[in-house]
Short mmCIF file of C-alpha atoms and ligand atoms in Angstrom, two decimals:
data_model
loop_
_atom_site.label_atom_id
_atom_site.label_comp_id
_atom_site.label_asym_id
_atom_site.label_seq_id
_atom_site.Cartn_x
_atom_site.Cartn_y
_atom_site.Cartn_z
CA UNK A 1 -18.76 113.44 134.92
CA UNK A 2 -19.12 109.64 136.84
CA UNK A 3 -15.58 109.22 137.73
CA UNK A 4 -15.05 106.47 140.18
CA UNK A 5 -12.20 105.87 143.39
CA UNK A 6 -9.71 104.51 140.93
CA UNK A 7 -10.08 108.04 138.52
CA UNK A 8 -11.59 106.08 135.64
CA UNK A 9 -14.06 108.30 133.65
CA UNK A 10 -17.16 106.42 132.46
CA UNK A 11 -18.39 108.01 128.83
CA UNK A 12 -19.39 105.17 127.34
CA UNK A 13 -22.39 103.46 127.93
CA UNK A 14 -23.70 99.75 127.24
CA UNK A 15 -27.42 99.26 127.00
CA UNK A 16 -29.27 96.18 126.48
CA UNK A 17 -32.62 96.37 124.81
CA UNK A 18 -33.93 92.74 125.47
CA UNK A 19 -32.31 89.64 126.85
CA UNK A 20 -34.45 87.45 123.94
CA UNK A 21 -32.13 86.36 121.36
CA UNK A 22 -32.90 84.23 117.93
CA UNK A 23 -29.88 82.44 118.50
CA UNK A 24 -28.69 79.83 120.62
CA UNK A 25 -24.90 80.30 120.72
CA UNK A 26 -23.04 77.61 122.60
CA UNK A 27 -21.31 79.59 124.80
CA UNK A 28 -24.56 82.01 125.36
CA UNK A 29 -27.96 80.56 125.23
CA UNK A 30 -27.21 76.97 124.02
CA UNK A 31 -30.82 75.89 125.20
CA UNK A 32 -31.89 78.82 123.42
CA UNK A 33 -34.05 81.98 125.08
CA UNK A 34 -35.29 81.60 128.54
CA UNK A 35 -35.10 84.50 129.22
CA UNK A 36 -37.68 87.56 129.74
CA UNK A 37 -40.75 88.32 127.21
CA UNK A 38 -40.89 91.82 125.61
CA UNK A 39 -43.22 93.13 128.11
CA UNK A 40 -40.73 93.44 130.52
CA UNK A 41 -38.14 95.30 128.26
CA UNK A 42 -37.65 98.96 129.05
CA UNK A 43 -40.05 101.29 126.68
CA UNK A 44 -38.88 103.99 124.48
CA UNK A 45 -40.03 106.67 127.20
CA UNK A 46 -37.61 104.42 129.96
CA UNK A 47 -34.86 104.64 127.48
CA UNK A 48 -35.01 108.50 126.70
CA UNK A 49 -35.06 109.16 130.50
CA UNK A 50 -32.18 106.80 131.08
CA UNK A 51 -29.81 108.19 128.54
CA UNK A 52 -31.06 112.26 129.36
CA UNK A 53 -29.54 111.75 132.77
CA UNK A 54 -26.33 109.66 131.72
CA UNK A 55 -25.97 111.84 128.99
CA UNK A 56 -25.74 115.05 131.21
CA UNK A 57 -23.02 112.99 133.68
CA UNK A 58 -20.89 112.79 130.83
CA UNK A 59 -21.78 109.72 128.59
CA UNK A 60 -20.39 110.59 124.79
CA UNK A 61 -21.12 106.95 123.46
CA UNK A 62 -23.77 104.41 123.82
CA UNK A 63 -23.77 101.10 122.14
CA UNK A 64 -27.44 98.97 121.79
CA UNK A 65 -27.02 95.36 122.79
CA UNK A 66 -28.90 92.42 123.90
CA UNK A 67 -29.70 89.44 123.81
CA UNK A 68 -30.45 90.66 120.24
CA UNK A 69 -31.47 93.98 119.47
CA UNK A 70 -32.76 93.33 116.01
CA UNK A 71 -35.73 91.60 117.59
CA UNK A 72 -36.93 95.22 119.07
CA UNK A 73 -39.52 96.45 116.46
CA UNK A 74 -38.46 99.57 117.39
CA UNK A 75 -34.46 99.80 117.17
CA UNK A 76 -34.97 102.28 114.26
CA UNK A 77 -36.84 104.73 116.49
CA UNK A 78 -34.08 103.94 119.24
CA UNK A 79 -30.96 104.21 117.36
CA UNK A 80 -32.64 107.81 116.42
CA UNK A 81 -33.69 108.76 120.04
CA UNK A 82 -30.27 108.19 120.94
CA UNK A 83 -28.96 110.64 118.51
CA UNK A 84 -31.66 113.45 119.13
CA UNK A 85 -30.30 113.45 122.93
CA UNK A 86 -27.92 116.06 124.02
CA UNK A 87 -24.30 114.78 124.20
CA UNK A 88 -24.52 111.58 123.09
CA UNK A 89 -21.75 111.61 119.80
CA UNK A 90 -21.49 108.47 118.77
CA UNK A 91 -24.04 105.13 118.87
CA UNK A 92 -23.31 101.77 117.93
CA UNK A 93 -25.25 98.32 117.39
CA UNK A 94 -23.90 95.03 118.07
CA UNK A 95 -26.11 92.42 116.76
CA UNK A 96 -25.98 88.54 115.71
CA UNK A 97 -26.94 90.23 111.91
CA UNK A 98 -29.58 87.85 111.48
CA UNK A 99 -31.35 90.66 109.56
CA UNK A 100 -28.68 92.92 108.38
CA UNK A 101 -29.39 92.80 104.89
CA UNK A 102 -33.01 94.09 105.63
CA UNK A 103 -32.05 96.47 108.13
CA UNK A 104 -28.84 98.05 107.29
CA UNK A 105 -30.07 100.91 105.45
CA UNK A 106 -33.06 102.08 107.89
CA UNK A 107 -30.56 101.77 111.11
CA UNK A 108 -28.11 104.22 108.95
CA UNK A 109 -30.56 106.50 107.93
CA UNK A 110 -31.98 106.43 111.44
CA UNK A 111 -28.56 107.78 113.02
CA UNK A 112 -26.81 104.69 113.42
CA UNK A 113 -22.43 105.49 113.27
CA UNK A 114 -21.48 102.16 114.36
CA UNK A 115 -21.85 98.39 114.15
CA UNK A 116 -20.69 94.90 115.39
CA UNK A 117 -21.87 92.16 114.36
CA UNK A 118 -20.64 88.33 115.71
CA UNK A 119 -19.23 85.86 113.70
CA UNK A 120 -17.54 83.04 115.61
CA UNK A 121 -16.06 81.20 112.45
CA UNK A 122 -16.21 82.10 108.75
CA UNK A 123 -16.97 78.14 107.92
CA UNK A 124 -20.64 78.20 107.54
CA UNK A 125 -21.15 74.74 108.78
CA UNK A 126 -19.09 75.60 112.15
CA UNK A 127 -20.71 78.90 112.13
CA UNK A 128 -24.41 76.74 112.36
CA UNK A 129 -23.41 74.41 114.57
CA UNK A 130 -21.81 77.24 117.42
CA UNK A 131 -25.29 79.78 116.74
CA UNK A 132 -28.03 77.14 116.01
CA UNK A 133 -28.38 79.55 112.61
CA UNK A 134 -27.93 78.40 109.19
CA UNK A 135 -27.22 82.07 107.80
CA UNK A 136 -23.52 82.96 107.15
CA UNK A 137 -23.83 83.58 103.77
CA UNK A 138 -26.43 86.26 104.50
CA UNK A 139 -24.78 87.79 107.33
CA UNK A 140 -21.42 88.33 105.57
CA UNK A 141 -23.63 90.18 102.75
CA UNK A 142 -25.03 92.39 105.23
CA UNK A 143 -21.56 93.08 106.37
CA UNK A 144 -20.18 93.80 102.92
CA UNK A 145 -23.76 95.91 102.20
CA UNK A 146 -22.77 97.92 106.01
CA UNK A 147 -19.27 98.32 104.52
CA UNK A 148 -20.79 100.03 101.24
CA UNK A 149 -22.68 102.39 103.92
CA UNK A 150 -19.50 103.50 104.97
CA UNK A 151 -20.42 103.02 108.92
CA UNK A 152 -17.58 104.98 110.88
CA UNK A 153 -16.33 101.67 112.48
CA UNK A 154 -17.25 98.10 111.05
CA UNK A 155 -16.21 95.65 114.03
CA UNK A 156 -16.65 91.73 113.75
CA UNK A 157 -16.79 89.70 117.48
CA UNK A 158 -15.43 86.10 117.02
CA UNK A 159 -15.45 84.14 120.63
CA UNK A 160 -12.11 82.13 120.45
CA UNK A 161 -13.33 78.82 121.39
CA UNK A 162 -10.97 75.86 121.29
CA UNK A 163 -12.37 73.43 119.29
CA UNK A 164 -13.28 75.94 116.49
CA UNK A 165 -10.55 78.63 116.25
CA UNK A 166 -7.11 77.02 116.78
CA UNK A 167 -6.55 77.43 113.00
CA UNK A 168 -9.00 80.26 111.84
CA UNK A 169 -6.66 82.68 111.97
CA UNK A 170 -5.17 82.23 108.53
CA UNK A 171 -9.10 82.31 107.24
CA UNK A 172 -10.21 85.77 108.72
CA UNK A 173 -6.94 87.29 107.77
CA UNK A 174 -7.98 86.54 104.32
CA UNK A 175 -10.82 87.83 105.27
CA UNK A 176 -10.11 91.68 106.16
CA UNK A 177 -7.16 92.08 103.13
CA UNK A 178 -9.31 93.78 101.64
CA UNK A 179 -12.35 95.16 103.99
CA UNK A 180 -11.62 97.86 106.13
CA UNK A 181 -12.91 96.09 109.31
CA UNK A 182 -11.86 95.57 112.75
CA UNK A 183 -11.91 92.35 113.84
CA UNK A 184 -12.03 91.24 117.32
CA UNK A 185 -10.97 87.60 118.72
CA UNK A 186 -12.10 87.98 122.35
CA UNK A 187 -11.70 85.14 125.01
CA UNK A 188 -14.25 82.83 126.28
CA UNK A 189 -15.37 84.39 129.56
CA UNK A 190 -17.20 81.96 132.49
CA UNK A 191 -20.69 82.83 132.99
CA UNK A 192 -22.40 81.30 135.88
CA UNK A 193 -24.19 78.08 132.89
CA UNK A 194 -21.12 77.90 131.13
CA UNK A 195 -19.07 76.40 133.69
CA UNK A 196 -18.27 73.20 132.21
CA UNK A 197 -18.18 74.43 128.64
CA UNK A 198 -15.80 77.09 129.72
CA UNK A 199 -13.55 74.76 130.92
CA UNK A 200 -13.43 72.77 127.68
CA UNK A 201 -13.07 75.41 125.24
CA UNK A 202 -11.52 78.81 127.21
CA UNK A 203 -8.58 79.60 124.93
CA UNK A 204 -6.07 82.25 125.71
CA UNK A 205 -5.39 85.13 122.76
CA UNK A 206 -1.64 85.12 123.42
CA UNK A 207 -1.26 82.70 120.62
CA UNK A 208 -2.43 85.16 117.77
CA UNK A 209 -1.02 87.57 119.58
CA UNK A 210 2.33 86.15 118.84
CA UNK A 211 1.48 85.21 115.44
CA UNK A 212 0.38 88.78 114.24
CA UNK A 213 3.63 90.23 115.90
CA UNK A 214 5.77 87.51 114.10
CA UNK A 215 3.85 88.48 110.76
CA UNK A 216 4.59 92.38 111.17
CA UNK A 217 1.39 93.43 112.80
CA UNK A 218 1.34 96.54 114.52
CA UNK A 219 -0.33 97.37 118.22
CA UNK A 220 -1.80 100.67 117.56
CA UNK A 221 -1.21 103.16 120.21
CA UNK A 222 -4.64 103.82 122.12
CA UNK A 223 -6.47 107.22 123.26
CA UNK A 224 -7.93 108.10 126.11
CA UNK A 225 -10.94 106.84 124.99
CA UNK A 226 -10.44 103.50 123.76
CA UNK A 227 -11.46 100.51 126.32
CA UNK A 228 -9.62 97.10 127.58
CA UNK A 229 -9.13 96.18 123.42
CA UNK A 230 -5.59 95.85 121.65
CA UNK A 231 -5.65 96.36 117.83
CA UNK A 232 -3.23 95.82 115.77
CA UNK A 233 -2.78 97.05 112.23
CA UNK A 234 -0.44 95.85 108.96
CA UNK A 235 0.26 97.87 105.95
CA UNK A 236 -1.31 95.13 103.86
CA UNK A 237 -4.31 94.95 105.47
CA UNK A 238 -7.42 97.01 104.96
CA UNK A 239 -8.58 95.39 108.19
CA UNK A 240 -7.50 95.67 111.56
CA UNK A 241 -7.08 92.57 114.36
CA UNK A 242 -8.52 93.56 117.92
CA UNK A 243 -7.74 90.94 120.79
CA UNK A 244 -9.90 91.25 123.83
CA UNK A 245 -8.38 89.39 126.60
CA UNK A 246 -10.27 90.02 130.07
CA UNK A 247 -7.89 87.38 131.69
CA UNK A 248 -4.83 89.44 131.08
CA UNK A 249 -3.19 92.05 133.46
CA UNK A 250 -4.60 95.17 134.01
CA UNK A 251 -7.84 94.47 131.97
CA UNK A 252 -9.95 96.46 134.21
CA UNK A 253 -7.39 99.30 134.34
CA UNK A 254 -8.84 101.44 131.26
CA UNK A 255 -12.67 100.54 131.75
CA UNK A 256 -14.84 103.06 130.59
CA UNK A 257 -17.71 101.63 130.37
CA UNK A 258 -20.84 100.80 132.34
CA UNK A 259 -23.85 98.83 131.98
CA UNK A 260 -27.77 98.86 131.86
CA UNK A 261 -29.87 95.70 131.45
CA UNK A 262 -33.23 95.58 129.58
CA UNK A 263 -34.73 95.62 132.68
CA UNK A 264 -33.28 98.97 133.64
CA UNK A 265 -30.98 97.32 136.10
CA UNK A 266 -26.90 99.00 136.66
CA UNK A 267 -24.22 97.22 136.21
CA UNK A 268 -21.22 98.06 137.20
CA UNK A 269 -19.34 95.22 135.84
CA UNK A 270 -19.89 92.54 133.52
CA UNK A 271 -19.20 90.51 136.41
CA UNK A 272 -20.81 92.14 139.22
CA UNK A 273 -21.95 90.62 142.38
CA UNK A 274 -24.63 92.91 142.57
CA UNK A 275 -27.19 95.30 140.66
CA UNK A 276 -29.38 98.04 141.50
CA UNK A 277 -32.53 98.99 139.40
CA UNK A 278 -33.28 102.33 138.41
CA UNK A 279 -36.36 101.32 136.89
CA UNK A 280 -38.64 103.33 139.44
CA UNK A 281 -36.83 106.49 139.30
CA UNK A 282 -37.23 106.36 135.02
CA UNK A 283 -41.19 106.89 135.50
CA UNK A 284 -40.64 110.35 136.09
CA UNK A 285 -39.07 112.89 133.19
CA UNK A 286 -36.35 114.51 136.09
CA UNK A 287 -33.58 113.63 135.45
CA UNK A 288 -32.14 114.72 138.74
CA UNK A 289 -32.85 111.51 141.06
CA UNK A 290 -31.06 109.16 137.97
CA UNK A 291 -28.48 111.55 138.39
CA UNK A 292 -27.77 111.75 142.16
CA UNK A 293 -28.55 107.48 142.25
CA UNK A 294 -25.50 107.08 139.20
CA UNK A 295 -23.23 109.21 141.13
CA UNK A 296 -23.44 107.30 144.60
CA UNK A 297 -23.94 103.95 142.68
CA UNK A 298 -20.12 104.75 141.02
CA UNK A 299 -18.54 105.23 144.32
CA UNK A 300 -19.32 100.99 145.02
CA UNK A 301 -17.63 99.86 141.44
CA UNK A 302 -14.57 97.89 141.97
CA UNK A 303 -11.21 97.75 140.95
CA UNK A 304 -11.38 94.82 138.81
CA UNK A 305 -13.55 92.11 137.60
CA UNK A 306 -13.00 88.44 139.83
CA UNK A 307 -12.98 86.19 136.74
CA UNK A 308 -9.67 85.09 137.81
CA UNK A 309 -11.02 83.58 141.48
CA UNK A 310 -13.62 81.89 139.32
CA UNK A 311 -16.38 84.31 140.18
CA UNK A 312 -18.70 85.41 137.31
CA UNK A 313 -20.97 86.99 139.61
CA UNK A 314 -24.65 87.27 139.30
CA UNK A 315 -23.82 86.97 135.66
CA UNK A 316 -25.45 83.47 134.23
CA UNK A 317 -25.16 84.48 130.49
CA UNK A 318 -23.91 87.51 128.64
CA UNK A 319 -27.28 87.72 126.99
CA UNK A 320 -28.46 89.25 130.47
CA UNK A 321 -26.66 92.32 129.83
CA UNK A 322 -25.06 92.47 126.26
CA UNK A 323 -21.55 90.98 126.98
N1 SAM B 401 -26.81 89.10 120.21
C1 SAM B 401 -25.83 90.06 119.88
C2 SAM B 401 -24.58 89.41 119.36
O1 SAM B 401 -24.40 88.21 119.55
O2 SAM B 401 -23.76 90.13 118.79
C3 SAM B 401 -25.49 91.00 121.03
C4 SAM B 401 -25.38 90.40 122.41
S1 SAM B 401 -24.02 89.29 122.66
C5 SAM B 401 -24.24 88.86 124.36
C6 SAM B 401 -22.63 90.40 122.64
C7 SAM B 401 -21.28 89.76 122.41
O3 SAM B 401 -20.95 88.97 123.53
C8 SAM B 401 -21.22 88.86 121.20
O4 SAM B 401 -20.15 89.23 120.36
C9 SAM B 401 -20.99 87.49 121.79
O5 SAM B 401 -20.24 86.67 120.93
C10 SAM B 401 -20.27 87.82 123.07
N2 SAM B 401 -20.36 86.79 124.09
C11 SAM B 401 -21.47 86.19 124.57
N3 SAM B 401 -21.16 85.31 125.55
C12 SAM B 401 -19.82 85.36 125.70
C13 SAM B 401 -18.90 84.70 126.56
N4 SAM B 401 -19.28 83.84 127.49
N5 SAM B 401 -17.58 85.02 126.45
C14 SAM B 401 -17.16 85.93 125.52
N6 SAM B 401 -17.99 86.59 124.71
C15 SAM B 401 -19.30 86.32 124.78
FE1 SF4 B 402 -27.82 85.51 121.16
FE2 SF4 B 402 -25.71 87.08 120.99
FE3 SF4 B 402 -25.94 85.27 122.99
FE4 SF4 B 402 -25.49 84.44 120.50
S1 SF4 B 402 -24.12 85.71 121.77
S2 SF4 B 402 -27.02 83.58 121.94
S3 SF4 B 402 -26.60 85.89 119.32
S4 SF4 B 402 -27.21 87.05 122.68
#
């Protein structure tokens, strides 16, 4: 079990496939993808090794991010790698659901138990102008299509971003009357090229906080599982309302998470000041020297993030390691 100084137990793990991304979301990659070509993502071998050995150290639950994880040719093979190894109960996807419609079906079949998919506003000229992608319509098919799958958990990610989501609330309530989904408002964090942007448009969630309590929402009681997210619930709602709020106290309390980038790099934290690449050790099928290198690496993770001293470490977009 990786269990660091401050006795939080890390079972969940958070692995980016490729930093490219399709998108260019204002807060994210607003110039678009500079990031890394494909070559350079870890291979399907890479990936088995890597999850063998976190598997074995106690990881139940691993979630496929990016950049965008769609754009792997082989996320169907992945997504059923994941589920063929030892331990791991439960894989998710969160994706920008450019291609859901195409998709959904094959990532089910292939193993797939849960998905998130982003949508910053329901407004599909707002939703263009924050992504760069003309494709609401089709992405809120693909959600209703994932719905029909009956996916253990349907999640939706909307960034609360000032200019756009003052008054959305009323919209996506409307929303998820009716569609048993979670959805999650979660706060614009400060990457190292969003400085200025951050500044204009960081919004804290304690306003539909209030409003959901003043309506008769809920805050569901949490297990021992569940990470930093609040979700709140409402007899008239088949959907839930999740507020992620990494400025708040005690965020980093109930982390259970860690992180791997595309490049086979650890994270310890989103916002980490450093990271150390297992890449080497993941040429070899032992899964022993992954092992022993996760075990001292979780002794170094800190208490909490600094987001609050204005340090985002090395961290210059979220697209480097899947948010
Ligand atoms: N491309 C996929 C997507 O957009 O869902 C997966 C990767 S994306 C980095 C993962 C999540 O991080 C998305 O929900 C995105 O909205 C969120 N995100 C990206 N940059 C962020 C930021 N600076 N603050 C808060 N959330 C951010
Ligand atoms: Fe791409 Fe996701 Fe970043 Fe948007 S948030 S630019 S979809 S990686």
């Amino acid at each position: 079990m990786l269990t660091d100084r401050f006795a939080r137990r890390f079972t969940y793990l958070r692995l980016s496939l490729t930093e490219r991304c399709n998108f260019r979301c204002t807060y994210c990659l607003p110039e678009g993808n500079d990031c890394d070509t494909a070559e350079s993502d870890l291979n399907i071998h890479e990936v088995r090794r890597l999850l063998t050995a976190f598997a074995r150290l106690g990881t139940r639950k691993v979630r496929l991010t990016g950049g965008e994880p769609a754009l792997r040719r082989d996320l169907g093979e992945i997504i059923g790698l994941c589920k063929s190894i030892p331990g791991i109960e439960k894989v998710a996807l969160t994706t920008n659901g450019y291609n859901l419609q195409k998709e959904i079906s094959g990532w089910k079949k292939a193993g797939l138990d849960a998905l998130n998919i982003s949508v910053d506003s329901l407004d599909p000229t707002i939703f263009s102008r924050i992504t760069g992608a003309d494709r609401l319509h089709y992405i809120l098919q693909g959600i209703d299509q994932a719905l029909q799958l009956n996916f253990q958990k349907v999640k939706l990610n909307t960034v609360l971003l000032r200019q756009h989501n003052t008054h959305s609330l009323p919209g996506f309530l409307r929303f998820i009357k009716d569609r048993p989904v979670s959805l999650r408002f979660i706060e614009l964090m400060r990457t190292n090229d969003n400085i200025d942007f951050y500044q204009e448009q960081h919004l804290s969630g304690e306003f539909i906080r209030h409003q959901l309590m003043e309506d008769g929402w809920q805050l569901q009681p949490k297990t021992a599982t569940d990470g930093p997210a609040l979700e709140y619930a409402h007899p008239d709602y088949a959907g839930r309302v999740g507020l992620i709020m990494p400025y708040s106290k005690d965020f980093c309390a109930s982390c259970n998470r860690l992180r791997v980038s595309s490049k086979g790099e650890l994270f310890l934290c989103l916002f980490a000041d450093e990271h150390q690449s297992l890449r080497e050790l993941l040429q070899s099928d032992d899964p022993a020297p992954v092992e022993a290198f996760l075990q001292r690496a979780i002794g170094g993770k800190e208490e909490s993030h600094h987001l609050h001293q204005q340090r985002s470490g090395q961290t210059r977009h979220l697209a480097m390691i899947g948010g």
